[in-house]
Coordinates of C-alpha atoms (C1' of nucleotides) in Angstrom, one line a residue:
Chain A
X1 CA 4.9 21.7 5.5
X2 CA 7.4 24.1 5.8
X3 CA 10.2 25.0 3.4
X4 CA 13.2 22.8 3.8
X5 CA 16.4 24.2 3.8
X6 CA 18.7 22.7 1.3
X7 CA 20.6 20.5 3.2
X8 CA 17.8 19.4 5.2
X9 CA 16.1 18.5 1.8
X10 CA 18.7 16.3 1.1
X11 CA 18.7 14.5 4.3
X12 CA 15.4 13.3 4.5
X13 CA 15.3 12.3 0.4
X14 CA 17.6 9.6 2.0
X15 CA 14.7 8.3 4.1
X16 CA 13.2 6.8 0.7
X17 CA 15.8 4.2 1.3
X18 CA 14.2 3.1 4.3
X19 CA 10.8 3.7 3.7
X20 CA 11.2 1.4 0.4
X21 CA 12.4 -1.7 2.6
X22 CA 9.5 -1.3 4.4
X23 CA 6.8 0.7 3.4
X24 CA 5.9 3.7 5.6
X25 CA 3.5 2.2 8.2
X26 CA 6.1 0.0 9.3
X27 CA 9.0 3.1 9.0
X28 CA 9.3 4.5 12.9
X29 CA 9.4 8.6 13.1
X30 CA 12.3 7.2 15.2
X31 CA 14.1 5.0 12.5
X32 CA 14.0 8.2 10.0
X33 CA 15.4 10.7 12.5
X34 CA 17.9 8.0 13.1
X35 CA 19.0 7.4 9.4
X36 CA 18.5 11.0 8.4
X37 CA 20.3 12.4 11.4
X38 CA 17.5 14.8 12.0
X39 CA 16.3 14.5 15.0
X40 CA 12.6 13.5 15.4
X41 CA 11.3 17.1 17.2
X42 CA 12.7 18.7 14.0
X43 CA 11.3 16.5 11.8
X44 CA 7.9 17.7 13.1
X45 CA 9.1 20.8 12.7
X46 CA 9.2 21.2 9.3
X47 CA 6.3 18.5 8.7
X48 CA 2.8 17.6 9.6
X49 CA 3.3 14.0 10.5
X50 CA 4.3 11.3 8.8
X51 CA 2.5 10.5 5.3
X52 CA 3.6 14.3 4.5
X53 CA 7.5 12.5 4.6
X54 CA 5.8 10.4 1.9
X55 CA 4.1 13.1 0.7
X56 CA 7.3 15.3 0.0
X57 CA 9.3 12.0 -1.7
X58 CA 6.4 11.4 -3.9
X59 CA 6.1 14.8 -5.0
X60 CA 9.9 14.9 -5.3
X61 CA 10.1 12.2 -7.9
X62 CA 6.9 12.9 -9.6
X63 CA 9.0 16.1 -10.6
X64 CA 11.6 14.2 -11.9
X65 CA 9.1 12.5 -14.2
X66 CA 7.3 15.7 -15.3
X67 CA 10.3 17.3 -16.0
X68 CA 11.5 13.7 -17.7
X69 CA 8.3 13.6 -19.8
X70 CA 8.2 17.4 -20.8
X71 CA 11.8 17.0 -21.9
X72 CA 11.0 13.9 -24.0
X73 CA 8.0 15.6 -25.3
X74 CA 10.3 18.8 -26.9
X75 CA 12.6 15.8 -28.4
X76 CA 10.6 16.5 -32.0
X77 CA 9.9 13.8 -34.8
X78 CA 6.0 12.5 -34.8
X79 CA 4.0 11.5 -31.7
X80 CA 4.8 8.4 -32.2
X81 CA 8.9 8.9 -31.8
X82 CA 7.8 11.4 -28.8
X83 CA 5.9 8.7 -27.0
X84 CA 8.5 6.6 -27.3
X85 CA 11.0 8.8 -25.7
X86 CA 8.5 9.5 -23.2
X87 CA 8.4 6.1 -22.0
X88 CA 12.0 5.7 -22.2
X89 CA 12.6 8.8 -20.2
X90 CA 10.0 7.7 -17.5
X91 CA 12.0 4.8 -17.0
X92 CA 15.2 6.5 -16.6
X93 CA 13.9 8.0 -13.5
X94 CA 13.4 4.8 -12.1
X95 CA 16.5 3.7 -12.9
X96 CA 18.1 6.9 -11.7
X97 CA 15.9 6.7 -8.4
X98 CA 15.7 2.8 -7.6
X99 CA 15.0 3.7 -3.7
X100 CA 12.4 6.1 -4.4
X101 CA 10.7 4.8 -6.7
X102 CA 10.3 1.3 -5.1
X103 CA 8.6 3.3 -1.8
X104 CA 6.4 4.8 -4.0
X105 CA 5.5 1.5 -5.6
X106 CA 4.9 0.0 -1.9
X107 CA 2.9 3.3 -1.1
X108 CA 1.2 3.8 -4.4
X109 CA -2.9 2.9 -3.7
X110 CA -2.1 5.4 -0.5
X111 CA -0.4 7.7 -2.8
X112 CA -3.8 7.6 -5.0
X113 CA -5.7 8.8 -2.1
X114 CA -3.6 11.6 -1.5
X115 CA -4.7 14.5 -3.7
X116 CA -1.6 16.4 -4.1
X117 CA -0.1 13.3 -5.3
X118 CA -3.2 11.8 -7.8
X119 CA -2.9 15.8 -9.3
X120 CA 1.5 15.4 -10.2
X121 CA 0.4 12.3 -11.3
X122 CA -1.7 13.1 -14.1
X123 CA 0.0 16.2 -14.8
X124 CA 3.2 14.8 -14.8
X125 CA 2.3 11.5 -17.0
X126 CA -1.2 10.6 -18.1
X127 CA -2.5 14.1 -19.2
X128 CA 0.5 14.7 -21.5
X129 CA 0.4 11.8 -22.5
X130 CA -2.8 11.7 -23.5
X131 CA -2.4 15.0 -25.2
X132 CA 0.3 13.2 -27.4
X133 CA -2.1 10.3 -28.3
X134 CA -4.4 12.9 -29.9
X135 CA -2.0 14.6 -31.3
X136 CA -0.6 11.4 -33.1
X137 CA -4.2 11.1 -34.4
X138 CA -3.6 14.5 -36.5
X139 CA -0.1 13.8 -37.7
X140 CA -0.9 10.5 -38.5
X141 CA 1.2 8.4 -36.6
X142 CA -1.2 6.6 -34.1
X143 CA -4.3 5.6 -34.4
X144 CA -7.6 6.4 -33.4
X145 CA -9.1 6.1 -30.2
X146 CA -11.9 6.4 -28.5
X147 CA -11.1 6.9 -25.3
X148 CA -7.2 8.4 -24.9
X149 CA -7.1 9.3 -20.9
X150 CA -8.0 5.4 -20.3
X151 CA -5.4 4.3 -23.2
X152 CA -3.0 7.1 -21.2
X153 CA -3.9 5.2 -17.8
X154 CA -3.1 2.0 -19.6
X155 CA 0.6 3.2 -20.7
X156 CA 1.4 4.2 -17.2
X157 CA 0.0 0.8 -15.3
X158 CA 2.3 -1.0 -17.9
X159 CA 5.8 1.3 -17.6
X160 CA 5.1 1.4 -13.5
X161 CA 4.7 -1.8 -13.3
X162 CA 7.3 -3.4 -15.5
X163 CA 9.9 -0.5 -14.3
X164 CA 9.5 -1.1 -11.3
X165 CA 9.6 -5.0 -11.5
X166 CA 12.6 -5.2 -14.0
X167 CA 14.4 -2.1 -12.7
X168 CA 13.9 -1.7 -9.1
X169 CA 13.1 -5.3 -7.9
X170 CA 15.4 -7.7 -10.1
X171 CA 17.8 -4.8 -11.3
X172 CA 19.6 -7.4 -13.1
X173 CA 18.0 -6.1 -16.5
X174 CA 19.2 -3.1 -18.5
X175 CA 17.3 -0.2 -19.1
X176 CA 18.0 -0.7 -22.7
X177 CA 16.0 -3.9 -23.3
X178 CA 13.2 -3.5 -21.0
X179 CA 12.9 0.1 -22.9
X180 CA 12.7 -1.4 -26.2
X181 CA 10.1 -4.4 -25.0
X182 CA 7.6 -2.1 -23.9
X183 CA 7.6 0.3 -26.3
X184 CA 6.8 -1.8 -28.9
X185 CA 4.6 -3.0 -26.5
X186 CA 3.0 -0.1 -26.4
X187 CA 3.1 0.7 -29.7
X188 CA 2.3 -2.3 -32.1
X189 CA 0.7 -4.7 -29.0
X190 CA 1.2 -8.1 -29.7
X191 CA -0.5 -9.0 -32.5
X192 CA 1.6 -10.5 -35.2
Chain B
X1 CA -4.4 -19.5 9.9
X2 CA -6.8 -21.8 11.0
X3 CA -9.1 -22.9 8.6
X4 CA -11.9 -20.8 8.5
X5 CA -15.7 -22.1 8.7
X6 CA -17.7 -21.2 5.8
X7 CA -20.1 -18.6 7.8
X8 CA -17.0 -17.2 9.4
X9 CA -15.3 -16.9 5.9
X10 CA -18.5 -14.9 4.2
X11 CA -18.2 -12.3 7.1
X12 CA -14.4 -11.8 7.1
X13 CA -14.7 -11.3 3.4
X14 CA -17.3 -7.8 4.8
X15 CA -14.1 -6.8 5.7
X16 CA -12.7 -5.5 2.5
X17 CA -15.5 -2.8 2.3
X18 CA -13.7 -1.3 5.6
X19 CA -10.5 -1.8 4.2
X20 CA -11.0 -0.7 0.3
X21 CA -11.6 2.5 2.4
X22 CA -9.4 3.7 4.3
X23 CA -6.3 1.2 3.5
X24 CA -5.3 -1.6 6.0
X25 CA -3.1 0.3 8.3
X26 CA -5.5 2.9 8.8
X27 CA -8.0 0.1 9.8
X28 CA -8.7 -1.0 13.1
X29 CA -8.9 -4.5 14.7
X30 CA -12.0 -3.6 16.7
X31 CA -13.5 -2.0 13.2
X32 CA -13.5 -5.3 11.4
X33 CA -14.9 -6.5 14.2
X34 CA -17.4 -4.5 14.8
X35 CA -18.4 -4.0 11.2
X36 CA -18.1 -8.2 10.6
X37 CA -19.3 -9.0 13.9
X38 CA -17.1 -11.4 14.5
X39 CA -15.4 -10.3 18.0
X40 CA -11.5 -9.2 18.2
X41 CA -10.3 -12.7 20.4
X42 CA -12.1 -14.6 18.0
X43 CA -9.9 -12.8 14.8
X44 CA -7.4 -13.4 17.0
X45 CA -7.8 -16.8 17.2
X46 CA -8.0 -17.4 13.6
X47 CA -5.4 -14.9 11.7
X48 CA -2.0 -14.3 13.6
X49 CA -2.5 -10.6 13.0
X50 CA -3.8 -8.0 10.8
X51 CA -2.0 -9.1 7.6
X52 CA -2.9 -12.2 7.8
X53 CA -6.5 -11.0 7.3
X54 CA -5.4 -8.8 4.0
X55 CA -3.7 -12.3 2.8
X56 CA -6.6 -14.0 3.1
X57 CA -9.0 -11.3 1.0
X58 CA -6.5 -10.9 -1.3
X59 CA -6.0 -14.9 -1.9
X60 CA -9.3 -15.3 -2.6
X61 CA -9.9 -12.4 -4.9
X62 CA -6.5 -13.8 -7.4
X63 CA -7.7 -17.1 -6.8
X64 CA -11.2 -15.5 -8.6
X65 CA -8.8 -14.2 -11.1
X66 CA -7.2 -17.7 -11.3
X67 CA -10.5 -19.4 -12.2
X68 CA -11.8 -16.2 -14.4
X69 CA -8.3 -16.4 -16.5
X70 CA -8.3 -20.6 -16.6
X71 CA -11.6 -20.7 -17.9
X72 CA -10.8 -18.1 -20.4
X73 CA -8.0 -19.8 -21.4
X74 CA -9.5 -23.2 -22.5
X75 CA -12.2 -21.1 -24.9
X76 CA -10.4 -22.0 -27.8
X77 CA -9.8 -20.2 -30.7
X78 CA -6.1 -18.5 -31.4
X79 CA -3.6 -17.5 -28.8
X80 CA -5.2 -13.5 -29.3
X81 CA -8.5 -14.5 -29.3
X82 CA -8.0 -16.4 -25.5
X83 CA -5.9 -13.4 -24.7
X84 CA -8.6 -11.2 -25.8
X85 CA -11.2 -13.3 -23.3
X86 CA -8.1 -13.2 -20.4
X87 CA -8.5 -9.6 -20.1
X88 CA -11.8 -9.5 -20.3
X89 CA -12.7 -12.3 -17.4
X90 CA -9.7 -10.3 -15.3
X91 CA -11.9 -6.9 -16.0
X92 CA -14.7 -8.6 -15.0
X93 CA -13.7 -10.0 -12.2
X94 CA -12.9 -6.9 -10.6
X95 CA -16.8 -5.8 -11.3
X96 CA -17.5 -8.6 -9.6
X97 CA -15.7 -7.5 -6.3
X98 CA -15.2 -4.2 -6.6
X99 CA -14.2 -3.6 -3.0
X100 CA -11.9 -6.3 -2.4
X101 CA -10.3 -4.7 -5.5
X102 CA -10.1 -1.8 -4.5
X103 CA -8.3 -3.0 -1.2
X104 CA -6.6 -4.8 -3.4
X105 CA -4.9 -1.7 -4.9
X106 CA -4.5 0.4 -2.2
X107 CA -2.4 -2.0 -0.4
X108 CA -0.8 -3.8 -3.9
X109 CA 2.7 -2.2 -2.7
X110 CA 2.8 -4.2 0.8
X111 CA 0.9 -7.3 -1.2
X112 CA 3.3 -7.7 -3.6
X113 CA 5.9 -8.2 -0.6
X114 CA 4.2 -10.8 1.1
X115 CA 5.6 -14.3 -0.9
X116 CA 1.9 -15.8 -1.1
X117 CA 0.6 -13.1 -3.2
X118 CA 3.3 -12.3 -5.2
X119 CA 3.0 -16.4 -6.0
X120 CA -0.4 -16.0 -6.6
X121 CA -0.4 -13.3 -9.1
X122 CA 2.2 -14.7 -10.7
X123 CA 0.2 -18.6 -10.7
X124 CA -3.1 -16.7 -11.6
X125 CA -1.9 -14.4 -14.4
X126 CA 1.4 -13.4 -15.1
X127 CA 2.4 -17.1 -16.0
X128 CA -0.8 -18.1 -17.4
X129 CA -0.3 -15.0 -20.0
X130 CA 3.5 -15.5 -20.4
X131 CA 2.9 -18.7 -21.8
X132 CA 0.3 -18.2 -24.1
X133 CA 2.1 -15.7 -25.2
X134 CA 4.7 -17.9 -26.8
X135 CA 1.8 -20.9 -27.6
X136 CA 0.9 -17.0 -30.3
X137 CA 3.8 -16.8 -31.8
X138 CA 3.4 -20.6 -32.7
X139 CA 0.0 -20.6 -33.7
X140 CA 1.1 -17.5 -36.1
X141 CA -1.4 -15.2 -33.9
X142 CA 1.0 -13.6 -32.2
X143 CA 4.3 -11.5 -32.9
X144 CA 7.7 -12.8 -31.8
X145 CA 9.0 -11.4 -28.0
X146 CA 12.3 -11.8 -26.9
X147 CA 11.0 -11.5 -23.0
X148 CA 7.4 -12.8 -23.0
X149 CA 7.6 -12.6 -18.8
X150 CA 8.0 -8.7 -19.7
X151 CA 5.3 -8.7 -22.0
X152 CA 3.1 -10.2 -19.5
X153 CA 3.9 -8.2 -16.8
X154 CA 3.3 -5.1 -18.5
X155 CA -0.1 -6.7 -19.7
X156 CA -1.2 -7.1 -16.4
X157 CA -0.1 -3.8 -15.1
X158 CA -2.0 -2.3 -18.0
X159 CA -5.2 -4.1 -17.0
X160 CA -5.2 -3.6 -13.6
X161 CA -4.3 -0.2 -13.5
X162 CA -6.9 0.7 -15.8
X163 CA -9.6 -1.5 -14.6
X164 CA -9.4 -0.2 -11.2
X165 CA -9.5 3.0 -12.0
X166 CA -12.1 2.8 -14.7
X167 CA -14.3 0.5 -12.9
X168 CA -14.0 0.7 -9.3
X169 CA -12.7 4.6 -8.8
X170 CA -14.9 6.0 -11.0
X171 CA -17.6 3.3 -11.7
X172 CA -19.6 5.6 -14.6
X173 CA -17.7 3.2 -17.2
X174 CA -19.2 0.6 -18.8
X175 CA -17.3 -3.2 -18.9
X176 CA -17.7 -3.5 -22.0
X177 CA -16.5 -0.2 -23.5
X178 CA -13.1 -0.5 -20.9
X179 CA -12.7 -3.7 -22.2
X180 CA -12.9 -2.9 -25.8
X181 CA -10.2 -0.1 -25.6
X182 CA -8.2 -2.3 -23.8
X183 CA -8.0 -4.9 -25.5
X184 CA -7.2 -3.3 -29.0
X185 CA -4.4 -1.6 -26.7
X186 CA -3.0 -4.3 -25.6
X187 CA -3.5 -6.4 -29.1
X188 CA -2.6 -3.2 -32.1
X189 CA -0.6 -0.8 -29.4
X190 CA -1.5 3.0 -30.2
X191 CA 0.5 2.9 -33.8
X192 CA -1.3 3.6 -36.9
Chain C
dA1 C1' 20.9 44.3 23.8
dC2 C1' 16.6 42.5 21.8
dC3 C1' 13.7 40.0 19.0
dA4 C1' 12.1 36.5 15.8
dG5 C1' 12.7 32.5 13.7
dT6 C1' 15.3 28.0 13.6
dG7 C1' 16.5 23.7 15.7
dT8 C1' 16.6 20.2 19.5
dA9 C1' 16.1 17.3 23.9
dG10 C1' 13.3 14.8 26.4
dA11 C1' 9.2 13.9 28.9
dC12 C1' 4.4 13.2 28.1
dT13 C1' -0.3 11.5 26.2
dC14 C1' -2.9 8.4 23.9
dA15 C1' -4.5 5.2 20.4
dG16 C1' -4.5 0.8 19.0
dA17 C1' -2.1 -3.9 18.1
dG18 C1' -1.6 -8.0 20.0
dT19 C1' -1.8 -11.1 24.5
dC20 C1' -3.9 -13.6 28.1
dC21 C1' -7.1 -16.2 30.5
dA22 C1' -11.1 -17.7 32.5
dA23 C1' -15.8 -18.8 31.3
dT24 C1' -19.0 -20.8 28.2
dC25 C1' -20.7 -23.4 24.4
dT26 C1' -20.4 -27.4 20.7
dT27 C1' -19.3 -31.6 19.1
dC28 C1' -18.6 -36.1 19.2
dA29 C1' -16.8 -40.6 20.6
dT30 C1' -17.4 -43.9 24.2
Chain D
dA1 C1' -25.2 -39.5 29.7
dT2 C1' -20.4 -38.0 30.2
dG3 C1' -16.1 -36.2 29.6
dA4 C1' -12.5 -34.6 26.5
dA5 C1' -11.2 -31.5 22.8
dG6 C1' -11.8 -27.8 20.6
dA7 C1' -14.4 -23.4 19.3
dT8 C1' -15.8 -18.8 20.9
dT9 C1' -15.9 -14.8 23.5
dG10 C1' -15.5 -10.8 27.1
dG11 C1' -12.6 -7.9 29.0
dA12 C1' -8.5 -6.6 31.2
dC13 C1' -3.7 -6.1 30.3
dT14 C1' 1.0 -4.8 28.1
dC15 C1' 3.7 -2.3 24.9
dT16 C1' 5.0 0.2 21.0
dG17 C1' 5.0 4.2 18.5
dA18 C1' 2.7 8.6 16.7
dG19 C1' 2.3 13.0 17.7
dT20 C1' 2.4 17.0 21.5
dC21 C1' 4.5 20.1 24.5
dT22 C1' 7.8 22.9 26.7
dA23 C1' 12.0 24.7 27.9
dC24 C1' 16.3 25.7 26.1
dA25 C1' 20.0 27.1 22.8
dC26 C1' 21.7 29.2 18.7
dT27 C1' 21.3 32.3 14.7
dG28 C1' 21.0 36.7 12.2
dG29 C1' 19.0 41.1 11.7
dT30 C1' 18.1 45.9 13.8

DNA sequence: ACCAGTGTAGACTCAGAGTCCAATCTTCAT
DNA sequence: ATGAAGATTGGACTCTGAGTCTACACTGGT
């Protein structure tokens, strides 16, 4: 993949709109250099084929969360306060990028397979994360666990899945209670 | 879709091997029928197309999860304890057929956009969940929710996320130990 | 002016989904 | 036994869409 010029960037970041209404197998080449208004030779110009188009949103919004999460993860207080404005930012990025975020929900056990992708993830979500869980272990805020990546695997299914369903899908909810659902969700479960 | 013969039915199922690989798109028509042995014309005949085909693994496998969770449900005990067996029988069942899970999740995007499925999860888990949810807060096992369908939903994104990955990505995990840390997740959240 | 990289049109190849149909086999009621 | 209805299949066919290729134009730097 070449390096996109900044207005071309900005073009085909637009083709998340179309790739989410359909998924990308059933996204023509065509259909993007049509929406995008770059034309389709150029489009291979600047990328291998296709799934690197995917590749580039995916990578484009796993950024956004990284950069969410890091910032969340500065926000001081105890892990616990940390974690809960790590969830909250991941879910602003949702909100912030409904399109591309549902395209990567219709794309997401391809996006698994993709290595450059399964690496942001982690890096961007699950590995700090699971840094904060230990962490929250020494300063007393969370408990004990045995095995923190799966717990930090666990957080993620649960904010994907009910961002994307509450924000993305039936956007009729506010960020604001679906926040404050799941983390205490995640915090306290839902034992009385 | 016609209605598939029983010895018909046990070599379509073959299929999800195929397709847990490589995703369906990437698939071919004359692959599943060379690997099933059942010839192309006669797929044909049966499934309008190559959907159809994912439908019909992917109905079976959540109507697994329908039987696994019902039967978990009428264990008795409190609300927590027959949540507590839920997640396990959903864990389990994705031991059971690890490669229709896995197909499962590399095309849950496109799956949760066909009606049926998106039915079916909902009949075999989300609703099932949702409402013993609320039978806990009566019983006094579980805590009060203000959006139990939430709760649910990010209960079930917890446990398939992680059981997929734990179970049929990188199979060294044990059932039982996934299933213990999940669990306590899901019923104590990460607090102290 | 010359060159290198950028950007584009449009024709082309090729794989694979889905269609069609004739031929054969099964089943089962009469 | 016989014929109708449906099941099953081989194999050729159509069509769509991904990706390739090439010629051409435009740009900025030297």
């Amino acid at each position: 993949m070449r390096t996109l010029p900044a207005p071309m960037r900005e073009k085909v970041l637009a083709a998340a709109d179309l790739i989410a209404e359909h998924g990308l197998d059933a996204t023509k080449m065509e259909d993007i250099a049509a929406s995008t208004g770059v034309p389709k030779a150029t489009l291979y110009y600047y990328f291998e084929g296709k799934e690197e188009i995917l590749t580039f949103l995916f990578t484009e919004i796993l950024d956004e969360v990284r950069q969410a999460v890091a910032g969340a993860l500065q926000s001081g207080g105890t892990a616990a306060q940390r974690l809960e404005a790590t969830i909250v930012a991941h879910l602003r990025v949702f909100e912030r990028f409904p399109m591309a975020s549902r395209a990567l929900q219709f794309d997401l056990g391809r996006a698994a397979r993709i290595p450059l992708i399964a690496e942001r993830t982690d890096a961007a979500f699950v590995n700090p994360v699971r840094d904060l869980l230990v962490e929250g272990v020494l300063d007393g805020s969370l408990r004990e666990m045995d095995h923190p990546t799966l717990v930090a695997t666990a957080i993620l299914g649960a904010v994907t899945t009910t961002g994307i369903n509450a924000l993305t899908i039936q956007p009729r909810r506010q960020l604001r209670r679906v926040a404050t659902e799941l983390v205490r969700f995640v915090l306290a479960g839902v034992t009385a």
